[in-house]
Short mmCIF file of C-alpha atoms in Angstrom, two decimals:
data_model
loop_
_atom_site.label_atom_id
_atom_site.label_comp_id
_atom_site.label_asym_id
_atom_site.label_seq_id
_atom_site.Cartn_x
_atom_site.Cartn_y
_atom_site.Cartn_z
CA MET A 178 0.00 0.00 0.00
CA SER A 179 1.40 3.40 -0.92
CA ALA A 180 1.65 6.36 1.44
CA SER A 181 -1.22 8.10 -0.31
CA ASP A 182 -3.43 5.04 0.15
CA ALA A 183 -2.61 5.02 3.85
CA ASP A 184 -3.58 8.67 4.05
CA VAL A 185 -7.07 8.12 2.69
CA GLY A 186 -7.78 4.98 4.69
CA ALA A 187 -10.14 4.52 7.63
CA VAL A 188 -9.03 2.70 10.75
CA VAL A 189 -10.83 1.40 13.84
CA THR A 190 -9.08 2.72 16.94
CA GLY A 191 -11.61 2.04 19.68
CA ILE A 192 -14.26 -0.55 20.51
CA GLY A 193 -17.03 -0.54 23.12
CA VAL A 194 -19.21 -3.58 23.63
CA THR A 195 -22.53 -3.95 25.42
CA ALA A 196 -23.69 -7.40 24.33
CA PRO A 197 -25.16 -10.61 25.71
CA THR A 198 -21.59 -11.92 25.77
CA GLY A 199 -20.60 -9.18 28.21
CA ILE A 200 -19.88 -5.52 28.77
CA GLY A 201 -16.50 -4.41 27.49
CA ILE A 202 -14.08 -5.89 25.00
CA GLN A 203 -12.41 -8.24 27.47
CA ALA A 204 -15.60 -9.82 28.81
CA HIS A 205 -17.04 -10.20 25.31
CA TRP A 206 -13.94 -11.70 23.74
CA GLN A 207 -13.41 -14.11 26.62
CA SER A 208 -17.02 -15.30 26.37
CA VAL A 209 -16.63 -15.80 22.63
CA LEU A 210 -13.41 -17.80 22.98
CA ASP A 211 -14.92 -19.85 25.81
CA GLY A 212 -18.11 -20.43 23.82
CA LYS A 213 -20.13 -19.05 26.72
CA THR A 214 -23.67 -18.24 25.64
CA GLY A 215 -25.46 -15.04 26.55
CA ILE A 216 -28.83 -16.51 25.60
CA GLY A 217 -31.37 -17.34 28.26
CA ARG A 218 -35.00 -16.97 29.15
CA ILE A 219 -36.24 -13.42 28.56
CA THR A 220 -36.27 -11.46 31.83
CA ARG A 221 -37.12 -7.95 30.59
CA PHE A 222 -40.79 -9.03 30.56
CA ASP A 223 -42.70 -12.25 31.21
CA PRO A 224 -42.45 -14.18 27.92
CA GLU A 225 -44.57 -17.13 29.06
CA SER A 226 -47.43 -16.52 26.63
CA TYR A 227 -45.17 -15.96 23.60
CA PRO A 228 -43.96 -18.62 21.18
CA VAL A 229 -40.37 -17.30 21.61
CA ARG A 230 -39.14 -17.16 25.20
CA TYR A 231 -35.36 -17.02 24.83
CA ALA A 232 -33.11 -14.18 23.81
CA GLY A 233 -29.64 -12.76 24.27
CA GLN A 234 -29.69 -10.11 27.01
CA VAL A 235 -26.85 -7.90 28.24
CA PRO A 236 -25.86 -9.24 31.68
CA GLY A 237 -25.53 -6.85 34.59
CA PHE A 238 -26.17 -3.60 32.75
CA ALA A 239 -27.26 -0.79 35.09
CA ALA A 240 -28.13 2.44 33.29
CA ARG A 241 -27.67 4.59 36.42
CA GLU A 242 -24.04 3.46 36.60
CA ARG A 243 -23.30 4.00 32.92
CA VAL A 244 -25.56 6.78 31.60
CA PRO A 245 -25.72 10.45 32.69
CA GLY A 246 -28.68 11.02 35.02
CA ARG A 247 -30.37 13.52 32.73
CA LEU A 248 -30.33 11.12 29.79
CA ILE A 249 -31.81 8.07 31.51
CA PRO A 250 -35.49 9.17 31.58
CA GLN A 251 -35.41 10.64 28.09
CA THR A 252 -33.87 7.72 26.19
CA ASP A 253 -34.72 4.07 25.54
CA HIS A 254 -32.73 1.10 26.83
CA TRP A 255 -31.25 0.67 23.35
CA THR A 256 -29.76 4.16 23.57
CA HIS A 257 -28.50 3.50 27.13
CA LEU A 258 -26.58 0.51 25.77
CA ALA A 259 -25.07 2.65 23.01
CA LEU A 260 -24.16 5.59 25.26
CA ALA A 261 -22.23 3.24 27.55
CA ALA A 262 -20.52 1.53 24.61
CA ALA A 263 -19.63 4.91 23.06
CA ASP A 264 -17.96 6.00 26.32
CA ASP A 265 -15.98 2.78 26.41
CA ALA A 266 -15.03 3.04 22.75
CA LEU A 267 -13.75 6.60 23.09
CA GLY A 268 -11.80 5.61 26.20
CA ASP A 269 -10.40 2.60 24.38
CA ALA A 270 -9.31 4.84 21.50
CA GLY A 271 -7.66 7.23 23.94
CA VAL A 272 -9.61 10.14 22.47
CA ASP A 273 -10.94 13.14 24.37
CA PRO A 274 -13.55 14.66 22.04
CA ALA A 275 -13.43 17.94 23.96
CA GLY A 276 -9.95 18.47 22.54
CA LEU A 277 -10.96 18.00 18.90
CA PRO A 278 -12.77 20.35 16.48
CA GLU A 279 -16.49 19.65 16.86
CA TYR A 280 -17.27 19.88 13.14
CA GLU A 281 -14.59 17.30 12.30
CA MET A 282 -16.28 14.57 14.35
CA ALA A 283 -19.43 12.72 13.26
CA VAL A 284 -21.80 10.03 14.50
CA VAL A 285 -23.33 7.38 12.23
CA THR A 286 -25.10 4.46 13.87
CA SER A 287 -27.47 1.71 12.82
CA SER A 288 -30.85 1.05 14.37
CA SER A 289 -33.52 -1.41 13.42
CA SER A 290 -36.23 -1.08 16.05
CA GLY A 291 -35.85 2.36 17.58
CA GLY A 292 -37.07 2.78 21.14
CA THR A 293 -39.79 0.15 21.23
CA GLU A 294 -39.70 -0.52 24.98
CA PHE A 295 -39.99 3.21 25.75
CA GLY A 296 -42.73 3.50 23.15
CA GLN A 297 -44.67 0.56 24.56
CA HIS A 298 -44.63 2.17 28.01
CA GLU A 299 -46.02 5.43 26.62
CA MET A 300 -48.64 3.63 24.52
CA GLU A 301 -49.85 1.84 27.64
CA ARG A 302 -50.27 5.23 29.33
CA LEU A 303 -52.15 6.47 26.27
CA TYR A 304 -54.75 3.71 26.18
CA ARG A 305 -55.07 3.32 29.95
CA ASN A 306 -55.10 6.98 30.99
CA GLY A 307 -55.37 9.25 27.96
CA PRO A 308 -53.27 11.49 25.73
CA SER A 309 -52.13 13.88 28.46
CA TRP A 310 -50.31 10.98 30.13
CA VAL A 311 -47.94 10.42 27.23
CA GLY A 312 -44.56 11.83 28.18
CA ALA A 313 -42.86 14.57 26.18
CA TYR A 314 -39.74 12.43 25.77
CA GLN A 315 -41.62 9.91 23.65
CA SER A 316 -41.17 12.43 20.83
CA ILE A 317 -37.40 11.83 20.79
CA ALA A 318 -36.83 8.50 22.53
CA TRP A 319 -38.49 6.18 20.02
CA PHE A 320 -36.80 7.73 17.00
CA TYR A 321 -34.19 5.66 15.13
CA ALA A 322 -31.77 8.59 15.19
CA ALA A 323 -32.05 9.05 18.98
CA THR A 324 -28.83 7.17 19.69
CA THR A 325 -26.87 9.10 17.09
CA GLY A 326 -28.33 12.40 18.34
CA GLN A 327 -27.64 11.76 22.02
CA VAL A 328 -24.06 10.61 21.34
CA SER A 329 -23.56 13.69 19.16
CA ILE A 330 -24.86 16.05 21.86
CA ARG A 331 -23.05 14.32 24.71
CA HIS A 332 -19.66 14.42 23.04
CA GLY A 333 -20.01 17.61 21.04
CA MET A 334 -19.74 16.01 17.61
CA ARG A 335 -21.31 18.24 14.99
CA GLY A 336 -20.04 16.81 11.72
CA PRO A 337 -22.37 14.87 9.38
CA CYS A 338 -24.51 12.64 11.60
CA GLY A 339 -27.00 10.01 10.58
CA VAL A 340 -28.70 6.72 11.26
CA ILE A 341 -29.08 3.77 8.92
CA CYS A 342 -32.08 1.46 9.23
CA ALA A 343 -31.44 -1.66 7.21
CA GLU A 344 -32.17 -4.31 9.84
CA GLN A 345 -29.18 -6.59 10.40
CA ALA A 346 -27.29 -5.18 7.39
CA GLY A 347 -27.47 -1.64 8.75
CA GLY A 348 -24.45 -2.02 11.00
CA LEU A 349 -22.17 -2.61 8.03
CA ASP A 350 -23.81 0.22 6.11
CA ALA A 351 -23.13 2.56 9.05
CA LEU A 352 -19.48 1.53 9.13
CA GLY A 353 -19.31 1.94 5.36
CA GLN A 354 -20.61 5.48 5.75
CA ALA A 355 -18.19 6.13 8.62
CA ARG A 356 -15.34 5.03 6.37
CA ARG A 357 -16.60 7.33 3.60
CA LEU A 358 -16.60 10.28 6.01
CA ALA A 359 -13.14 9.44 7.38
CA ARG A 360 -11.77 9.20 3.86
CA SER A 361 -13.28 12.53 2.91
CA GLY A 362 -11.50 14.41 5.67
CA TYR A 363 -13.42 13.95 8.92
CA ARG A 364 -11.13 13.01 11.76
CA LEU A 365 -13.32 10.70 13.75
CA VAL A 366 -16.67 8.98 13.44
CA VAL A 367 -18.50 7.23 16.26
CA SER A 368 -20.16 4.32 14.48
CA GLY A 369 -21.57 0.83 14.87
CA GLY A 370 -24.82 0.50 16.75
CA THR A 371 -27.02 -1.30 19.21
CA ASP A 372 -30.61 -2.48 19.27
CA SER A 373 -32.97 -3.70 21.94
CA SER A 374 -36.53 -4.70 21.32
CA LEU A 375 -37.24 -7.18 24.08
CA CYS A 376 -40.68 -6.02 25.12
CA PRO A 377 -44.07 -7.52 24.15
CA TYR A 378 -44.61 -5.02 21.35
CA GLY A 379 -41.05 -5.41 20.06
CA LEU A 380 -41.16 -9.18 20.13
CA ALA A 381 -44.57 -9.27 18.41
CA ALA A 382 -43.13 -7.18 15.58
CA GLN A 383 -40.21 -9.58 15.22
CA LEU A 384 -42.48 -12.64 15.24
CA ALA A 385 -44.26 -11.28 12.19
CA THR A 386 -41.34 -12.25 9.93
CA GLY A 387 -41.81 -15.93 10.72
CA ARG A 388 -38.00 -16.24 10.99
CA LEU A 389 -37.70 -16.64 14.76
CA SER A 390 -37.14 -20.09 16.21
CA THR A 391 -39.80 -21.51 18.48
CA VAL A 392 -37.65 -24.46 19.59
CA ASP A 393 -38.01 -24.60 23.37
CA ASP A 394 -34.31 -25.00 24.17
CA PRO A 395 -31.96 -21.99 24.38
CA LEU A 396 -29.01 -24.07 23.19
CA ARG A 397 -30.79 -25.71 20.24
CA ALA A 398 -33.04 -22.93 18.95
CA TYR A 399 -30.48 -21.01 16.84
CA LEU A 400 -28.30 -23.36 14.81
CA PRO A 401 -27.28 -21.69 11.53
CA PHE A 402 -25.93 -23.97 8.78
CA ASP A 403 -27.07 -27.00 10.79
CA ALA A 404 -29.37 -29.75 9.57
CA GLY A 405 -31.61 -28.78 12.49
CA ALA A 406 -31.74 -25.08 11.66
CA SER A 407 -35.10 -23.69 12.76
CA GLY A 408 -34.74 -19.92 12.62
CA TYR A 409 -32.99 -17.58 15.02
CA LEU A 410 -33.29 -16.08 18.48
CA PRO A 411 -33.24 -12.33 18.96
CA GLY A 412 -30.86 -10.43 21.21
CA GLU A 413 -30.06 -6.95 22.44
CA GLY A 414 -26.94 -4.80 22.48
CA GLY A 415 -24.14 -4.43 19.98
CA ALA A 416 -20.91 -2.51 19.64
CA ILE A 417 -19.76 1.04 19.07
CA LEU A 418 -16.60 1.53 17.05
CA ILE A 419 -14.40 4.59 16.68
CA VAL A 420 -13.51 5.03 13.02
CA GLU A 421 -10.74 7.52 12.31
CA SER A 422 -9.05 8.79 9.23
CA ALA A 423 -5.81 6.84 8.91
CA ARG A 424 -3.87 10.07 8.68
CA HIS A 425 -5.34 11.48 11.87
CA ALA A 426 -4.82 8.23 13.74
CA ARG A 427 -1.22 8.05 12.60
CA GLU A 428 -0.55 11.67 13.51
CA ARG A 429 -1.73 11.15 17.07
CA GLY A 430 0.25 7.93 17.42
CA ALA A 431 -2.65 5.48 17.26
CA GLY A 432 -1.21 3.70 14.21
CA GLU A 433 -3.67 1.42 12.46
CA GLY A 434 -5.53 0.70 15.71
CA TYR A 435 -7.34 -2.62 15.53
CA GLY A 436 -7.16 -2.53 11.75
CA SER A 437 -8.54 -0.82 8.69
CA ILE A 438 -11.92 -0.88 7.04
CA LEU A 439 -10.57 -2.05 3.72
CA GLY A 440 -13.65 -2.61 1.62
CA TYR A 441 -17.41 -2.24 1.70
CA ALA A 442 -20.33 -2.94 -0.58
CA ALA A 443 -24.09 -3.03 -0.27
CA GLY A 444 -26.74 -4.75 -2.34
CA PHE A 445 -30.44 -5.41 -2.35
CA ASP A 446 -32.21 -8.63 -3.22
CA PRO A 447 -34.49 -8.80 -6.26
CA PRO A 448 -38.18 -9.28 -5.47
CA PRO A 449 -39.30 -12.82 -4.58
CA GLY A 450 -40.26 -14.78 -7.67
CA SER A 451 -38.10 -12.75 -10.04
CA GLY A 452 -35.88 -15.76 -10.72
CA ARG A 453 -32.81 -13.58 -10.27
CA PRO A 454 -30.20 -14.59 -7.68
CA PRO A 455 -29.94 -12.89 -4.29
CA ALA A 456 -27.54 -9.97 -3.96
CA LEU A 457 -25.06 -11.58 -1.58
CA ARG A 458 -22.61 -13.07 -4.07
CA ARG A 459 -22.17 -9.88 -6.07
CA THR A 460 -22.04 -7.85 -2.85
CA ILE A 461 -19.15 -10.00 -1.60
CA THR A 462 -17.38 -9.64 -4.94
CA ALA A 463 -17.88 -5.88 -4.89
CA ALA A 464 -16.53 -5.57 -1.32
CA LEU A 465 -13.42 -7.58 -2.23
CA ALA A 466 -12.90 -5.41 -5.31
CA ASP A 467 -13.30 -2.29 -3.17
CA ALA A 468 -10.67 -3.68 -0.78
CA ARG A 469 -8.49 -4.59 -3.76
CA VAL A 470 -8.01 -8.13 -2.55
CA ASP A 471 -8.96 -11.38 -4.21
CA ALA A 472 -10.55 -14.37 -2.49
CA ASP A 473 -7.13 -15.60 -1.34
CA GLY A 474 -6.67 -12.35 0.53
CA VAL A 475 -9.53 -13.14 2.93
CA ASP A 476 -8.64 -15.47 5.80
CA VAL A 477 -12.00 -15.84 7.54
CA VAL A 478 -15.68 -15.10 6.90
CA PHE A 479 -18.01 -13.98 9.68
CA ALA A 480 -21.29 -15.21 8.26
CA ASP A 481 -24.68 -13.55 8.45
CA ALA A 482 -25.97 -16.93 9.64
CA ALA A 483 -29.69 -16.26 9.42
CA GLY A 484 -30.54 -19.67 10.83
CA SER A 485 -33.34 -20.45 8.36
CA PRO A 486 -32.54 -23.32 5.97
CA ASP A 487 -33.33 -21.34 2.80
CA LEU A 488 -31.28 -18.30 3.81
CA ASP A 489 -28.42 -20.46 5.09
CA ARG A 490 -28.31 -22.34 1.78
CA ALA A 491 -28.22 -19.07 -0.13
CA GLU A 492 -25.36 -17.76 2.00
CA SER A 493 -23.42 -21.00 1.74
CA ALA A 494 -23.84 -20.92 -2.04
CA ALA A 495 -22.62 -17.32 -2.26
CA ILE A 496 -19.56 -18.02 -0.10
CA GLY A 497 -18.83 -21.15 -2.12
CA ALA A 498 -19.16 -19.32 -5.42
CA VAL A 499 -16.53 -16.75 -4.38
CA PHE A 500 -14.15 -18.84 -2.26
CA GLY A 501 -14.76 -22.38 -3.54
CA ARG A 502 -16.20 -25.34 -1.68
CA ARG A 503 -14.81 -25.31 1.89
CA GLY A 504 -12.43 -22.66 0.58
CA VAL A 505 -12.31 -20.37 3.60
CA PRO A 506 -12.92 -20.73 7.35
CA VAL A 507 -16.43 -19.55 8.23
CA THR A 508 -17.78 -18.74 11.67
CA ALA A 509 -20.85 -17.32 13.38
CA PRO A 510 -20.22 -16.29 16.99
CA LYS A 511 -23.67 -14.75 16.99
CA THR A 512 -25.10 -18.10 18.12
CA LEU A 513 -23.95 -16.88 21.57
CA THR A 514 -25.93 -13.63 21.39
CA GLY A 515 -28.82 -14.15 19.04
CA ARG A 516 -29.28 -11.78 16.14
CA LEU A 517 -28.87 -8.22 17.38
CA TYR A 518 -30.34 -6.42 14.34
CA GLY A 519 -28.70 -2.98 14.16
CA GLY A 520 -26.14 -4.07 16.74
CA GLY A 521 -25.30 -7.42 15.19
CA ALA A 522 -22.89 -6.54 12.42
CA PRO A 523 -20.92 -3.98 14.50
CA LEU A 524 -20.41 -6.68 17.13
CA ASP A 525 -19.29 -9.10 14.39
CA VAL A 526 -16.84 -6.49 13.08
CA ALA A 527 -15.49 -5.94 16.60
CA THR A 528 -15.09 -9.70 17.05
CA ALA A 529 -13.43 -9.99 13.64
CA LEU A 530 -10.89 -7.28 14.52
CA LEU A 531 -10.10 -9.03 17.82
CA ALA A 532 -9.72 -12.30 15.90
CA VAL A 533 -7.24 -10.68 13.51
CA ARG A 534 -5.39 -9.11 16.44
CA ASP A 535 -4.99 -12.41 18.24
CA GLY A 536 -4.73 -14.76 15.25
CA VAL A 537 -7.64 -16.93 16.30
CA VAL A 538 -11.00 -17.70 14.70
CA PRO A 539 -13.72 -18.16 17.34
CA HIS A 540 -15.88 -21.22 16.85
CA THR A 541 -19.60 -21.49 16.13
CA VAL A 542 -21.23 -22.89 19.24
CA GLY A 543 -24.12 -25.34 19.07
CA VAL A 544 -23.89 -26.59 15.51
CA THR A 545 -23.33 -30.36 15.30
CA GLU A 546 -24.51 -31.28 11.78
CA PRO A 547 -22.97 -28.53 9.65
CA ASP A 548 -23.47 -27.80 5.97
CA PRO A 549 -20.74 -29.97 4.37
CA ASP A 550 -19.99 -27.30 1.77
CA LEU A 551 -18.73 -24.88 4.42
CA ASP A 552 -15.54 -25.02 6.47
CA LEU A 553 -17.47 -23.97 9.56
CA VAL A 554 -15.16 -23.55 12.58
CA LEU A 555 -16.61 -25.82 15.26
CA GLY A 556 -15.73 -27.24 18.64
CA GLU A 557 -12.98 -24.84 19.64
CA PRO A 558 -11.29 -21.68 18.40
CA ARG A 559 -8.91 -22.22 15.49
CA GLU A 560 -5.53 -20.50 15.65
CA LEU A 561 -4.15 -19.27 12.37
CA PRO A 562 -2.51 -16.10 11.08
CA LEU A 563 -5.22 -13.68 10.03
CA ARG A 564 -4.73 -10.66 7.81
CA ARG A 565 -8.28 -9.89 6.78
CA ALA A 566 -11.82 -10.86 7.68
CA LEU A 567 -14.98 -10.57 5.60
CA VAL A 568 -18.11 -9.77 7.58
CA LEU A 569 -21.49 -10.46 5.97
CA ALA A 570 -24.90 -9.20 7.00
CA ARG A 571 -28.40 -9.46 5.58
CA GLY A 572 -31.43 -7.59 6.83
CA HIS A 573 -35.03 -8.72 6.55
CA GLY A 574 -36.55 -7.63 3.26
CA GLY A 575 -33.44 -7.84 1.10
CA PHE A 576 -30.78 -5.62 2.67
CA THR A 577 -27.33 -7.04 2.02
CA ALA A 578 -23.88 -5.75 2.97
CA ALA A 579 -20.28 -6.95 3.13
CA LEU A 580 -17.28 -5.37 4.86
CA VAL A 581 -13.60 -6.29 4.73
CA VAL A 582 -11.49 -5.44 7.79
CA GLY A 583 -7.92 -6.15 8.77
CA THR A 584 -4.43 -5.01 8.10
CA SER A 585 -3.69 -2.71 5.18
CA HIS A 586 -0.20 -4.25 4.82
CA ARG A 587 0.04 -6.66 1.94
CA MET B 120 -54.99 26.66 49.05
CA THR B 121 -52.40 24.25 47.72
CA SER B 122 -49.00 25.76 47.17
CA PHE B 123 -46.10 24.61 45.07
CA THR B 124 -42.63 25.08 46.54
CA LEU B 125 -39.10 25.08 45.23
CA ASP B 126 -38.60 21.72 46.94
CA ASP B 127 -41.60 20.33 45.07
CA LEU B 128 -39.95 21.48 41.87
CA ARG B 129 -36.61 19.93 42.83
CA GLU B 130 -38.29 16.60 43.51
CA LEU B 131 -40.31 16.66 40.29
CA LEU B 132 -37.38 17.65 38.07
CA GLY B 133 -35.21 14.95 39.56
CA SER B 134 -37.80 12.21 39.18
CA ILE B 135 -39.09 12.97 35.71
CA ALA B 136 -36.12 14.52 33.92
CA GLY B 137 -33.16 13.22 35.93
CA VAL B 138 -30.22 15.14 37.33
CA ASP B 139 -26.83 15.61 35.77
CA GLU B 140 -23.92 14.52 37.88
CA SER B 141 -22.49 18.04 37.61
CA THR B 142 -25.69 19.69 38.87
CA ASP B 143 -26.59 20.23 42.54
CA LEU B 144 -30.33 20.88 42.69
CA SER B 145 -30.21 21.27 46.48
CA GLY B 146 -28.21 24.48 46.22
CA ASP B 147 -29.34 28.05 45.68
CA ILE B 148 -30.88 27.49 42.24
CA ALA B 149 -33.96 29.77 42.33
CA ASP B 150 -32.62 32.22 39.78
CA VAL B 151 -30.35 29.92 37.76
CA PRO B 152 -31.70 29.55 34.21
CA LEU B 153 -33.23 26.08 33.86
CA ALA B 154 -31.27 25.61 30.66
CA ASP B 155 -28.07 26.00 32.69
CA LEU B 156 -29.28 23.27 35.02
CA GLY B 157 -29.66 20.96 32.03
CA TYR B 158 -33.43 21.29 31.55
CA ASP B 159 -34.51 22.12 28.02
CA SER B 160 -37.99 22.93 26.70
CA LEU B 161 -38.81 19.23 26.39
CA ALA B 162 -38.03 18.72 30.08
CA MET B 163 -40.36 21.62 30.90
CA LEU B 164 -43.14 20.10 28.78
CA GLU B 165 -42.65 16.88 30.70
CA LEU B 166 -42.83 18.86 33.95
CA ALA B 167 -45.98 20.65 32.81
CA GLY B 168 -47.66 17.31 32.07
CA HIS B 169 -46.81 15.96 35.51
CA VAL B 170 -48.05 19.09 37.31
CA GLN B 171 -51.33 18.94 35.39
CA ARG B 172 -51.89 15.29 36.23
CA ARG B 173 -50.78 15.51 39.87
CA TYR B 174 -52.52 18.74 40.86
CA GLY B 175 -55.27 19.01 38.27
CA VAL B 176 -54.28 22.50 37.17
CA PRO B 177 -54.02 23.48 33.53
CA ILE B 178 -50.51 24.29 32.24
CA PRO B 179 -50.76 25.23 28.55
CA ASP B 180 -47.76 24.40 26.37
CA GLU B 181 -47.09 28.11 25.81
CA ALA B 182 -46.49 28.52 29.54
CA VAL B 183 -43.19 26.73 29.15
CA GLU B 184 -41.80 29.93 27.63
CA ARG B 185 -42.45 31.71 30.92
CA MET B 186 -40.84 29.01 33.06
CA THR B 187 -37.23 30.03 32.54
CA THR B 188 -35.91 29.71 36.09
CA PRO B 189 -37.01 27.68 39.12
CA ARG B 190 -38.40 30.88 40.69
CA SER B 191 -40.50 31.85 37.67
CA THR B 192 -41.69 28.24 37.34
CA VAL B 193 -42.83 28.03 40.96
CA GLU B 194 -44.53 31.44 40.67
CA TYR B 195 -46.34 30.44 37.49
CA ILE B 196 -47.59 27.16 38.92
CA ASN B 197 -48.82 28.87 42.09
CA ALA B 198 -50.62 31.45 39.96
CA GLN B 199 -52.38 28.59 38.16
CA PHE B 200 -53.38 27.08 41.52
CA ALA B 201 -54.97 30.44 42.38
CA THR B 202 -57.03 30.47 39.19
CA VAL B 203 -58.61 27.10 39.97
CA GLY B 204 -59.03 27.92 43.64
#
């Protein structure tokens, strides 16, 4: 890579995690390497009467310990999780935003559900008591952009801010946009995302897709690429990543941080019944081309791992078409968390960067009868030198994205 | 007649809109602009809703413009108490 390439690159210099696998990078990464699941019976409400009763929930999160007092009553749990992760990510990056020009910092996050739990509470007040009982904060707390806005206000970041709503693919789209901003001159972008929709209203909305698993066993309900695949379990949380321009990171001595965002592409599936193939294969190809690497340049794939047989087959076919049959190690640590929607892909990217850092591919927990066409990493983590990881994500309705992260050195 | 005190306001603000770690509501805040205490117009709308429901006095949305400090807020609410007897 030439010096000018390095100057226009985007690097990840900080990570904050609030996920079912733990709070903080260390707790999360240790859980992933140990194969310790964060999925259990839903405790945020009584799920007894619902066909899905298990989910990934963030253990031991207390908003009053992690979120400024003024922000707690005016934001949803999903934003609490992001505010805490953003603090951790900035601390991890060693950045004090107060010392940087406010218009050179931006916030771009993903959100799939918005503040459904907050909204449910206010709707209950509406139909039980009347309109005057609906709180003023409902106007801002439910909104998809609430997390981005509150992070922007809290840290004084007034560059181009936005939110991307593309279900599970949105996290990669947000990081793709963060990279675009960093490459066009902005110093720092707070990106990634979280989601949390574990309330009756939120779960009912998720059930409508028909993609959730109703298997009554938290360890057997979400088994992507397995002969017993039956759908997925939902989860809450995600990861916030600090994306910096490579030049700025280098100038302040942060080097390449955890690694670079090397390539990104997005696609959208054709309508059902069109006969045309899904977008994933060409999205992967486009992301590799954007990263200027060929298939041999990718050492591991973090799969979308939808958990439904038809979607798993489509993903396996796309990976096989680009990398060859069993041509690249594939993993899906998200079986430990459930699918986190807007938070899922940022957590996968964080995990992928930690994998590259430590030279170890975490295993996919739970799967026992894997798709024979995939080299799915099972049983235990696999140690091997890693330069680059490809992270895939698909969102309900056709959203598709692919991101290549790792070292920019060839 | 019911009266609304500065302590009532402190308790309501803390419970419905939270308190910033850097703010000490127990101090001499009567004439400190509410914005400086961290309470924006949305917080005051939230406060107005709670006062209406708790005490049964009308607080129109426009009144928020007149509630700029704790003192003016307490005075306004007490004036509304007087109108409903």
